[in-house]
């Protein structure tokens, strides 16, 4: 973690949470933020769309940020069941996750689709959190670097800059499994991602883009992961549903 990039800790609630959790989980984190006062990290909650508004109310005035888990490539139109980036912005979201591997797999989202969604997020004034990561098969075949480099080249929006882009590296095989790459591998992939971003948007912006690691981040491994030079925060799934665990992960930011 560098001392010029402010760490970002993101809670991806996935398809978990009814209105009661908005009050209990988000409320507990809001209390912790208020108690701590000034923090050395930014914390972002990405609840399901149905309770974004309720979570927003529970975290009002706490310093916590709000984001969506996905958005459509268009801002309006005949897309039954979809949610647009401008709808997220309308709910006071500042961020939108795009290209999570569960979306890429469950909804067949290609790099081109992810890129269009990221463009839509930027057009609505959101910071796009673009997710990339290799499958276990790709890793076993020795293709991690090539796969991730290809996703970066294909998924990043043209108008990306340090202020509107965050990239999350999430090895698919590490998500929800309790397994993580060894630290040296995480750092190696992150350094390569920063290099690729620099080729796309220039060195000075790339040096400021926050790169998150995601995939089985827990209080027990957060310290080591967050201390890596090119890791600027975490995208947390399972552990973000427990406010004490999620808070402990945030506290591990140096
Ligand atoms: P996990 O999920 O922390 O449960 O592994 C991370 C993610 O999918 O963003």
Coordinates of C-alpha atoms and ligand atoms in Angstrom, one line a residue:
X1 CA 0.0 0.0 0.0
X2 CA 1.4 3.4 -0.9
X3 CA 1.1 6.5 1.2
X4 CA -0.3 8.5 -1.7
X5 CA -3.3 6.3 -2.4
X6 CA -6.0 6.3 0.2
X7 CA -7.1 2.7 0.9
X8 CA -10.6 1.7 -0.1
X9 CA -12.4 -1.1 1.6
X10 CA -15.5 -2.3 -0.2
X11 CA -18.3 -4.5 1.1
X12 CA -20.0 -6.4 -1.7
X13 CA -23.2 -7.7 0.0
X14 CA -24.0 -9.7 -3.2
X15 CA -27.6 -11.1 -3.0
X16 CA -27.8 -10.8 0.7
X17 CA -29.7 -8.4 2.9
X18 CA -33.3 -7.5 3.6
X19 CA -34.3 -4.2 5.1
X20 CA -33.5 -5.3 8.6
X21 CA -29.8 -5.7 7.6
X22 CA -29.7 -2.2 6.3
X23 CA -30.4 -1.0 9.8
X24 CA -28.3 -3.5 11.7
X25 CA -25.3 -4.2 9.5
X26 CA -25.0 -0.7 7.9
X27 CA -26.0 1.0 11.2
X28 CA -23.3 -0.9 13.2
X29 CA -20.6 0.2 10.7
X30 CA -21.9 3.8 10.7
X31 CA -21.5 3.8 14.5
X32 CA -18.0 2.5 14.3
X33 CA -17.1 5.2 11.7
X34 CA -18.5 7.9 13.9
X35 CA -16.7 6.6 17.0
X36 CA -13.4 6.4 15.2
X37 CA -13.7 9.9 13.7
X38 CA -11.0 10.4 11.2
X39 CA -10.1 7.2 9.4
X40 CA -7.1 6.3 7.3
X41 CA -9.3 4.5 4.8
X42 CA -12.5 5.0 2.7
X43 CA -15.2 2.5 3.3
X44 CA -17.9 1.7 0.7
X45 CA -21.0 -0.5 1.1
X46 CA -22.5 -2.1 -2.0
X47 CA -25.8 -3.6 -0.9
X48 CA -28.5 -5.1 -3.2
X49 CA -30.4 -2.5 -5.2
X50 CA -33.6 -3.1 -3.2
X51 CA -32.1 -1.7 0.0
X52 CA -29.6 0.9 -1.3
X53 CA -32.0 3.6 -0.2
X54 CA -32.4 2.1 3.3
X55 CA -28.7 1.6 3.7
X56 CA -28.1 5.2 2.6
X57 CA -30.4 6.4 5.3
X58 CA -28.6 4.2 7.9
X59 CA -25.2 5.5 7.0
X60 CA -26.1 9.2 6.7
X61 CA -23.5 11.6 8.1
X62 CA -21.2 8.7 8.9
X63 CA -18.5 9.1 6.2
X64 CA -19.4 5.7 4.7
X65 CA -20.0 5.6 0.9
X66 CA -22.6 3.9 -1.1
X67 CA -22.4 1.9 -4.3
X68 CA -24.2 -0.5 -6.6
X69 CA -23.2 -4.0 -7.6
X70 CA -23.8 -3.6 -11.3
X71 CA -25.4 -1.3 -13.8
X72 CA -26.8 -1.5 -17.4
X73 CA -24.8 0.0 -20.3
X74 CA -27.8 2.3 -21.0
X75 CA -29.2 4.9 -18.7
X76 CA -32.9 4.3 -19.6
X77 CA -34.9 2.1 -21.8
X78 CA -36.7 -1.2 -22.4
X79 CA -34.5 -3.4 -20.2
X80 CA -36.8 -5.2 -17.9
X81 CA -35.3 -5.9 -14.5
X82 CA -32.1 -3.9 -15.1
X83 CA -30.8 -0.9 -13.2
X84 CA -29.0 2.0 -14.7
X85 CA -26.0 3.9 -13.4
X86 CA -28.1 7.1 -13.3
X87 CA -30.6 5.3 -11.0
X88 CA -27.7 4.4 -8.7
X89 CA -26.5 8.0 -8.8
X90 CA -30.1 9.1 -8.0
X91 CA -29.8 7.0 -4.8
X92 CA -26.7 8.9 -3.8
X93 CA -24.3 6.1 -4.9
X94 CA -20.8 7.3 -5.7
X95 CA -19.5 4.0 -7.1
X96 CA -20.7 1.1 -9.3
X97 CA -19.1 -2.3 -9.4
X98 CA -18.9 -3.7 -13.0
X99 CA -17.6 -7.0 -14.4
X100 CA -17.7 -9.0 -11.2
X101 CA -16.9 -12.6 -12.1
X102 CA -20.3 -13.7 -10.9
X103 CA -21.8 -11.3 -13.5
X104 CA -19.3 -12.4 -16.1
X105 CA -20.2 -16.1 -15.5
X106 CA -23.9 -16.0 -14.5
X107 CA -24.9 -13.4 -17.2
X108 CA -22.3 -14.1 -19.8
X109 CA -20.8 -10.6 -19.7
X110 CA -17.9 -10.1 -22.0
X111 CA -15.1 -7.6 -21.7
X112 CA -17.0 -5.4 -24.2
X113 CA -20.2 -5.5 -22.1
X114 CA -18.2 -4.7 -18.9
X115 CA -16.5 -1.8 -20.7
X116 CA -19.9 -0.4 -21.9
X117 CA -21.2 -0.7 -18.3
X118 CA -18.1 1.1 -17.0
X119 CA -18.6 3.9 -19.5
X120 CA -22.2 4.2 -18.4
X121 CA -21.1 4.4 -14.7
X122 CA -18.7 7.2 -15.6
X123 CA -21.3 9.0 -17.6
X124 CA -23.6 9.0 -14.6
X125 CA -20.8 10.5 -12.4
X126 CA -20.0 7.3 -10.6
X127 CA -16.5 5.8 -9.9
X128 CA -16.4 2.5 -11.8
X129 CA -14.9 -0.5 -9.9
X130 CA -13.9 -2.8 -12.7
X131 CA -13.3 -6.4 -11.7
X132 CA -10.9 -8.8 -13.3
X133 CA -9.5 -12.2 -12.4
X134 CA -8.6 -15.6 -13.8
X135 CA -10.3 -18.9 -13.3
X136 CA -8.6 -21.9 -11.6
X137 CA -8.3 -23.6 -15.0
X138 CA -6.6 -20.5 -16.5
X139 CA -4.3 -20.3 -13.5
X140 CA -3.4 -24.0 -13.7
X141 CA -2.5 -23.5 -17.4
X142 CA -0.1 -20.7 -16.4
X143 CA -2.3 -18.0 -18.1
X144 CA -3.0 -15.7 -15.2
X145 CA -1.1 -12.7 -16.5
X146 CA -2.3 -13.0 -20.0
X147 CA -6.0 -13.4 -19.0
X148 CA -5.9 -10.5 -16.6
X149 CA -4.0 -8.3 -19.0
X150 CA -6.6 -9.1 -21.7
X151 CA -9.5 -8.2 -19.3
X152 CA -7.8 -4.9 -18.5
X153 CA -7.3 -4.0 -22.1
X154 CA -10.9 -5.0 -23.0
X155 CA -12.9 -3.7 -20.0
X156 CA -11.5 -0.3 -19.0
X157 CA -13.4 2.7 -20.2
X158 CA -11.7 5.1 -22.6
X159 CA -12.4 8.1 -20.4
X160 CA -10.9 6.5 -17.2
X161 CA -8.7 8.5 -14.9
X162 CA -7.4 8.2 -11.4
X163 CA -10.5 9.9 -10.0
X164 CA -13.1 7.8 -11.7
X165 CA -11.6 4.3 -11.9
X166 CA -10.8 1.6 -9.3
X167 CA -9.7 -1.9 -10.4
X168 CA -10.3 -5.0 -8.4
X169 CA -8.2 -8.1 -9.0
X170 CA -10.3 -11.1 -7.9
X171 CA -9.0 -14.6 -8.8
X172 CA -12.3 -16.5 -9.5
X173 CA -11.0 -19.5 -7.6
X174 CA -10.3 -17.4 -4.5
X175 CA -13.9 -16.0 -4.2
X176 CA -15.8 -17.6 -1.4
X177 CA -13.4 -20.5 -1.1
X178 CA -11.1 -19.5 1.8
X179 CA -8.1 -19.8 -0.6
X180 CA -5.9 -16.9 -1.7
X181 CA -2.8 -16.6 -3.9
X182 CA 0.4 -16.1 -2.0
X183 CA 1.3 -12.5 -1.4
X184 CA 4.1 -12.4 -4.0
X185 CA 1.6 -13.5 -6.7
X186 CA -0.9 -10.9 -5.7
X187 CA 1.7 -8.2 -5.8
X188 CA 3.0 -9.5 -9.2
X189 CA -0.5 -9.3 -10.7
X190 CA -1.2 -5.9 -9.2
X191 CA 2.1 -4.5 -10.5
X192 CA 1.3 -5.8 -14.0
X193 CA -2.3 -4.3 -13.8
X194 CA -0.8 -0.9 -12.9
X195 CA 1.6 -1.2 -15.8
X196 CA -1.3 -2.0 -18.2
X197 CA -3.4 0.8 -16.9
X198 CA -0.5 3.2 -17.4
X199 CA -0.3 2.1 -21.1
X200 CA -4.0 3.0 -21.4
X201 CA -4.4 6.2 -19.4
X202 CA -0.8 7.4 -18.8
X203 CA 1.7 6.9 -16.0
X204 CA 0.7 9.7 -13.6
X205 CA -3.0 8.7 -13.5
X206 CA -2.1 5.0 -13.3
X207 CA 0.1 5.7 -10.3
X208 CA -3.0 7.1 -8.5
X209 CA -5.6 4.5 -9.4
X210 CA -6.6 2.3 -6.5
X211 CA -6.1 -1.4 -7.1
X212 CA -8.2 -3.6 -4.8
X213 CA -7.6 -7.3 -4.0
X214 CA -10.7 -9.5 -3.6
X215 CA -11.2 -13.2 -2.9
X216 CA -11.5 -14.6 0.6
X217 CA -10.2 -11.5 2.4
X218 CA -10.6 -12.1 6.1
X219 CA -9.4 -10.4 9.3
X220 CA -6.6 -13.1 9.5
X221 CA -5.1 -12.4 6.1
X222 CA -5.9 -8.7 5.6
X223 CA -2.8 -7.4 7.2
X224 CA -0.5 -9.2 4.9
X225 CA -2.5 -8.4 1.8
X226 CA -3.0 -4.7 2.6
X227 CA 0.8 -4.3 3.2
X228 CA 1.6 -5.2 -0.5
X229 CA 3.0 -2.2 -2.5
X230 CA 0.3 -2.2 -5.2
X231 CA -2.7 -3.3 -3.1
X232 CA -4.8 -0.3 -2.1
X233 CA -7.7 -1.9 -0.5
X234 CA -10.0 -4.9 -0.6
X235 CA -13.2 -6.0 -2.2
X236 CA -14.8 -8.1 0.5
X237 CA -17.8 -10.5 0.0
X238 CA -18.5 -13.0 2.8
X239 CA -16.6 -11.2 5.6
X240 CA -18.4 -7.9 4.9
X241 CA -21.7 -9.4 6.3
X242 CA -20.2 -9.4 9.8
X243 CA -19.6 -5.8 10.9
X244 CA -16.8 -6.8 13.3
X245 CA -14.9 -8.8 10.7
X246 CA -15.4 -6.1 8.0
X247 CA -14.2 -3.4 10.4
X248 CA -11.2 -5.5 11.4
X249 CA -10.2 -5.8 7.8
X250 CA -10.4 -2.0 7.4
X251 CA -8.3 -1.5 10.5
X252 CA -5.6 -3.6 9.0
X253 CA -4.9 -0.9 6.4
X254 CA -1.5 0.5 7.4
Ligands
LIG1 P1 -15.4 -13.3 -0.9 O1 -16.0 -12.5 -2.1 O2 -14.8 -12.2 0.0 O3 -16.6 -13.9 -0.2 O4 -14.4 -14.3 -1.4 C1 -15.3 -11.5 -2.8 C2 -16.1 -11.0 -3.9 O5 -16.7 -11.8 -4.7 O6 -16.1 -9.8 -4.2

